[in-house]
Short mmCIF file of C-alpha atoms in Angstrom, two decimals:
data_model
loop_
_atom_site.label_atom_id
_atom_site.label_comp_id
_atom_site.label_asym_id
_atom_site.label_seq_id
_atom_site.Cartn_x
_atom_site.Cartn_y
_atom_site.Cartn_z
CA PRO A 1 0.11 -0.02 -0.06
CA THR A 2 1.24 3.32 -0.76
CA ARG A 3 0.51 4.61 2.80
CA ALA A 4 3.30 2.20 3.73
CA LEU A 5 5.90 4.32 2.15
CA THR A 6 7.86 6.54 4.67
CA SER A 7 10.44 9.33 4.08
CA PRO A 8 13.83 9.19 5.79
CA GLY A 9 13.51 10.84 9.32
CA ASP A 10 9.86 10.34 9.63
CA PRO A 11 8.12 8.24 12.35
CA LEU A 12 8.04 4.56 12.02
CA VAL A 13 4.56 3.95 13.86
CA LEU A 14 3.88 0.96 15.77
CA PRO A 15 0.39 -0.21 15.10
CA ALA A 16 -2.16 -0.01 17.78
CA VAL A 17 -3.44 -3.63 16.62
CA CYS A 18 -0.06 -4.97 17.91
CA GLU A 19 -1.52 -5.48 21.30
CA HIS A 20 -0.16 -8.84 22.53
CA GLY A 21 3.33 -7.61 23.39
CA PRO A 22 6.10 -6.30 20.96
CA GLU A 23 6.37 -7.91 17.62
CA VAL A 24 7.57 -5.18 15.11
CA ASP A 25 10.87 -6.06 13.46
CA TYR A 26 13.27 -4.62 11.18
CA GLU A 27 14.61 -5.69 7.60
CA ALA A 28 17.31 -3.90 5.85
CA GLU A 29 16.91 -4.40 2.07
CA LEU A 30 18.20 -3.15 -1.11
CA ALA A 31 15.49 -1.61 -3.36
CA VAL A 32 15.22 -1.50 -6.91
CA VAL A 33 13.11 0.94 -8.83
CA ILE A 34 11.76 0.10 -12.34
CA GLY A 35 12.27 2.82 -14.81
CA ARG A 36 10.17 1.74 -17.90
CA LEU A 37 7.62 -0.81 -18.79
CA ALA A 38 8.99 -4.16 -18.16
CA LYS A 39 7.40 -7.55 -19.26
CA ASP A 40 9.03 -10.90 -19.89
CA VAL A 41 12.30 -9.44 -19.31
CA PRO A 42 15.29 -11.93 -19.88
CA PRO A 43 17.88 -11.80 -16.81
CA GLU A 44 20.38 -10.55 -19.37
CA ARG A 45 18.47 -7.60 -20.28
CA ALA A 46 17.20 -6.67 -16.90
CA TRP A 47 19.52 -3.90 -16.25
CA ASP A 48 17.86 -1.95 -19.11
CA TYR A 49 14.79 -1.44 -17.12
CA VAL A 50 16.18 -0.53 -13.68
CA LEU A 51 16.09 3.37 -13.02
CA GLY A 52 17.89 3.14 -9.80
CA TYR A 53 18.39 1.85 -6.41
CA THR A 54 17.69 2.99 -2.76
CA CYS A 55 17.56 1.83 0.86
CA ALA A 56 14.41 0.09 2.36
CA ASN A 57 13.44 -1.04 5.73
CA ALA A 58 10.79 -3.93 5.22
CA VAL A 59 9.32 -3.23 8.64
CA SER A 60 7.27 -6.35 9.75
CA ALA A 61 4.64 -7.17 12.65
CA ARG A 62 5.69 -10.92 12.97
CA ARG A 63 2.13 -12.04 14.61
CA GLY A 64 0.54 -10.13 11.83
CA GLN A 65 2.83 -11.68 9.20
CA LYS A 66 2.23 -15.01 10.65
CA HIS A 67 -1.37 -15.18 11.85
CA GLY A 68 -3.07 -12.01 10.48
CA GLY A 69 -3.51 -12.48 6.80
CA GLY A 70 -4.74 -16.03 6.24
CA GLY A 71 -1.34 -17.54 5.47
CA GLN A 72 -0.33 -14.37 3.41
CA TRP A 73 2.60 -12.32 4.90
CA VAL A 74 1.18 -8.99 3.50
CA ARG A 75 -0.99 -8.12 6.57
CA GLY A 76 2.00 -8.10 8.67
CA LYS A 77 4.09 -5.81 6.23
CA SER A 78 1.58 -3.36 4.85
CA PHE A 79 0.65 -1.24 7.94
CA ASP A 80 1.23 2.49 7.53
CA SER A 81 4.83 3.67 7.65
CA PHE A 82 6.18 0.08 7.42
CA CYS A 83 8.29 0.87 4.24
CA PRO A 84 10.81 3.59 4.83
CA LEU A 85 12.86 4.43 1.81
CA GLY A 86 15.54 6.73 1.19
CA PRO A 87 17.78 8.63 1.57
CA LEU A 88 17.92 9.04 -2.08
CA LEU A 89 17.56 7.55 -5.35
CA VAL A 90 20.82 6.55 -7.02
CA THR A 91 20.47 6.01 -10.59
CA ALA A 92 21.56 2.70 -12.14
CA ASP A 93 24.51 4.18 -13.95
CA GLU A 94 26.13 4.91 -10.62
CA ILE A 95 26.00 1.12 -9.20
CA PRO A 96 27.00 -0.89 -12.28
CA ASP A 97 26.96 -4.03 -10.20
CA PRO A 98 24.16 -3.98 -7.50
CA GLN A 99 25.42 -7.56 -6.39
CA ARG A 100 28.52 -6.16 -4.61
CA LEU A 101 27.13 -3.76 -1.85
CA ALA A 102 27.58 -3.88 1.84
CA VAL A 103 24.30 -3.71 4.01
CA ARG A 104 23.59 -2.87 7.52
CA CYS A 105 20.88 -2.48 9.91
CA VAL A 106 21.85 -0.23 13.05
CA LEU A 107 19.46 -0.03 15.96
CA ASN A 108 20.06 2.64 18.50
CA GLY A 109 23.83 2.48 17.47
CA GLU A 110 24.22 -1.19 17.61
CA ILE A 111 24.81 -3.26 14.41
CA MET A 112 21.78 -5.81 14.14
CA GLN A 113 22.41 -6.99 10.64
CA GLN A 114 25.35 -6.86 8.12
CA GLY A 115 25.84 -8.63 4.98
CA ASN A 116 26.43 -8.14 1.13
CA THR A 117 24.12 -8.24 -1.86
CA ALA A 118 26.64 -10.81 -3.22
CA ASP A 119 25.05 -13.26 -0.93
CA MET A 120 21.57 -12.79 -2.16
CA ILE A 121 19.92 -16.18 -3.09
CA PHE A 122 18.25 -14.39 -6.23
CA SER A 123 20.14 -11.72 -8.02
CA VAL A 124 18.40 -8.45 -8.90
CA ALA A 125 18.35 -9.69 -12.68
CA ARG A 126 16.79 -12.79 -11.74
CA LEU A 127 14.21 -11.25 -9.58
CA ILE A 128 13.17 -8.67 -12.22
CA SER A 129 13.04 -11.68 -15.02
CA HIS A 130 10.81 -13.81 -12.78
CA LEU A 131 8.41 -10.96 -11.59
CA SER A 132 7.95 -9.72 -15.22
CA ARG A 133 6.91 -13.24 -16.62
CA ASP A 134 3.59 -12.36 -18.10
CA THR A 135 3.38 -9.48 -15.73
CA SER A 136 3.73 -5.83 -16.55
CA LEU A 137 6.01 -4.10 -14.08
CA LEU A 138 5.08 -0.27 -14.50
CA PRO A 139 7.58 2.58 -14.26
CA GLY A 140 8.07 3.16 -10.43
CA THR A 141 7.38 -0.38 -9.37
CA LEU A 142 9.42 -0.90 -6.14
CA ILE A 143 11.02 -4.45 -5.62
CA LEU A 144 12.47 -5.29 -2.25
CA THR A 145 15.30 -7.92 -2.73
CA GLY A 146 15.56 -9.71 0.53
CA THR A 147 17.34 -9.11 3.91
CA PRO A 148 20.59 -10.34 5.63
CA PRO A 149 20.73 -12.42 8.80
CA GLY A 150 20.14 -10.82 12.11
CA VAL A 151 16.59 -9.97 12.05
CA GLY A 152 15.06 -9.52 15.48
CA PHE A 153 12.49 -12.21 16.00
CA VAL A 154 15.36 -14.96 15.62
CA ARG A 155 17.52 -13.63 18.09
CA GLU A 156 17.87 -14.96 21.58
CA PRO A 157 16.19 -13.15 23.18
CA PRO A 158 14.18 -11.55 20.75
CA VAL A 159 14.73 -8.09 19.65
CA PHE A 160 11.53 -5.93 18.36
CA LEU A 161 11.18 -2.25 18.07
CA ALA A 162 10.06 -0.02 20.67
CA PRO A 163 8.95 3.75 20.97
CA GLY A 164 12.01 5.87 21.28
CA ASP A 165 14.21 3.54 19.10
CA ARG A 166 16.09 4.71 16.08
CA VAL A 167 16.48 2.23 13.28
CA GLY A 168 18.76 2.85 10.32
CA VAL A 169 19.77 1.16 7.05
CA GLN A 170 22.79 1.40 5.60
CA ILE A 171 23.75 0.44 2.17
CA GLU A 172 27.16 1.07 0.31
CA GLY A 173 26.80 3.57 -2.57
CA ILE A 174 23.50 4.83 -1.56
CA GLY A 175 23.73 6.06 1.98
CA VAL A 176 21.76 6.13 5.39
CA LEU A 177 18.05 5.88 5.97
CA GLU A 178 17.19 6.35 9.49
CA ASN A 179 13.63 6.53 11.11
CA PRO A 180 12.56 6.93 14.87
CA VAL A 181 10.17 4.71 16.17
CA CYS A 182 6.78 5.97 17.70
CA ALA A 183 3.62 4.20 19.44
CA ALA A 184 0.45 4.76 17.52
CA SER A 185 -0.40 7.66 19.63
CA PRO A 186 3.06 8.97 20.28
CA SER A 187 3.72 11.84 22.75
CA SER A 188 6.71 13.97 22.70
CA ALA A 189 8.44 11.76 25.42
CA GLU A 190 7.71 8.64 23.17
CA CYS A 191 8.84 9.82 19.76
CA PRO A 192 11.99 11.52 19.07
CA PRO A 193 11.97 14.48 16.59
CA PRO A 194 12.22 13.63 13.06
CA LEU A 195 15.89 13.82 11.51
CA THR A 196 16.54 16.21 8.58
CA LEU A 197 18.17 14.28 5.89
CA PHE A 198 18.89 14.91 2.27
CA CYS A 199 16.44 13.32 -0.12
CA GLY A 200 17.09 13.51 -3.91
CA PHE A 201 17.82 12.14 -7.04
CA GLN A 202 21.58 11.34 -7.55
CA GLN A 203 22.89 10.96 -11.20
CA ASN A 204 25.93 11.55 -13.25
CA LYS A 205 28.27 11.34 -10.27
CA ALA A 206 26.50 14.34 -8.56
CA LYS A 207 26.16 14.61 -4.72
CA ARG A 208 28.45 11.72 -3.67
CA GLY A 209 28.85 13.15 -0.14
CA ALA A 210 25.53 11.21 0.60
CA ARG A 211 27.10 8.03 0.17
CA ASP A 212 28.04 5.71 3.06
CA ALA A 213 31.55 4.60 3.45
CA LEU A 214 30.98 0.70 4.12
CA ASP A 215 33.71 -1.37 2.69
CA GLY A 216 31.76 -4.63 2.69
CA LYS A 217 34.78 -6.54 4.01
CA GLY A 218 34.25 -9.53 6.04
CA TYR A 219 30.49 -9.49 5.70
CA SER A 220 28.65 -12.83 5.28
CA GLY A 221 25.15 -14.40 5.37
CA ILE A 222 22.52 -15.60 3.01
CA PHE A 223 19.74 -13.20 2.02
CA GLY A 224 16.36 -14.38 1.96
CA ALA A 225 14.07 -14.50 -1.13
CA GLY A 226 11.25 -12.31 0.12
CA VAL A 227 10.06 -10.01 -2.66
CA GLU A 228 7.51 -7.13 -2.10
CA LEU A 229 5.88 -4.88 -4.82
CA CYS A 230 4.56 -1.24 -4.54
CA CYS A 231 3.50 0.05 -7.86
CA PRO A 232 3.41 2.62 -8.97
CA LEU A 233 5.84 4.54 -6.41
CA PRO A 234 4.58 8.04 -5.92
CA GLY A 235 7.37 10.63 -5.02
CA ALA A 236 10.25 8.23 -6.09
CA CYS A 237 12.45 11.53 -5.16
CA CYS A 238 11.82 14.77 -3.56
CA THR A 239 13.24 18.17 -4.24
CA PRO A 240 16.72 18.46 -2.56
#
């Protein structure tokens, strides 16, 4: 749902329906934005259809994901504010190989996930090819590509998002996406003030200062195969 999309620095709101204890989790992911109509695309031509890349946090309410949608995951992943994107859209010419990008999730200053897109089970090209089989992917279609190990619900003890937290996604060559976490009816004590982050459209080797300096060395882990679509993507970039 389009209302799931959230800008950098805007609150990530914990749903009131999550009333049986903490369950909202983080997932750092590379997001791919389709630039032109794509249908029946072979993997070797997938790059011709990519407009660019950005950071995404595929926020998930785990009880809703497992039990709230009749076996479908979408319910637990589609609440308002559950898909933060940013801090900018980097055009495809700036990232010639999206399978060599370091990825991190940082919660309150602690690294929770770290991996590299080289470890993805399915490459970006294969995802685009598979999703476009007999299906039209419109310009602005957003594809989330899976998350590295370290999500909260599999930890011992589990780690879930709480009001007052700050959660960030860092992807090499793109930058840092960070959002404060708030309760459904936030008060000033529960919700930190929004961050002021650059959001824009990066192309032709401009605005490199927004890039994060991750080197990707020593990262390991296998990315999941989860794919989510939100089409079209309104406001893929905002005026810098």
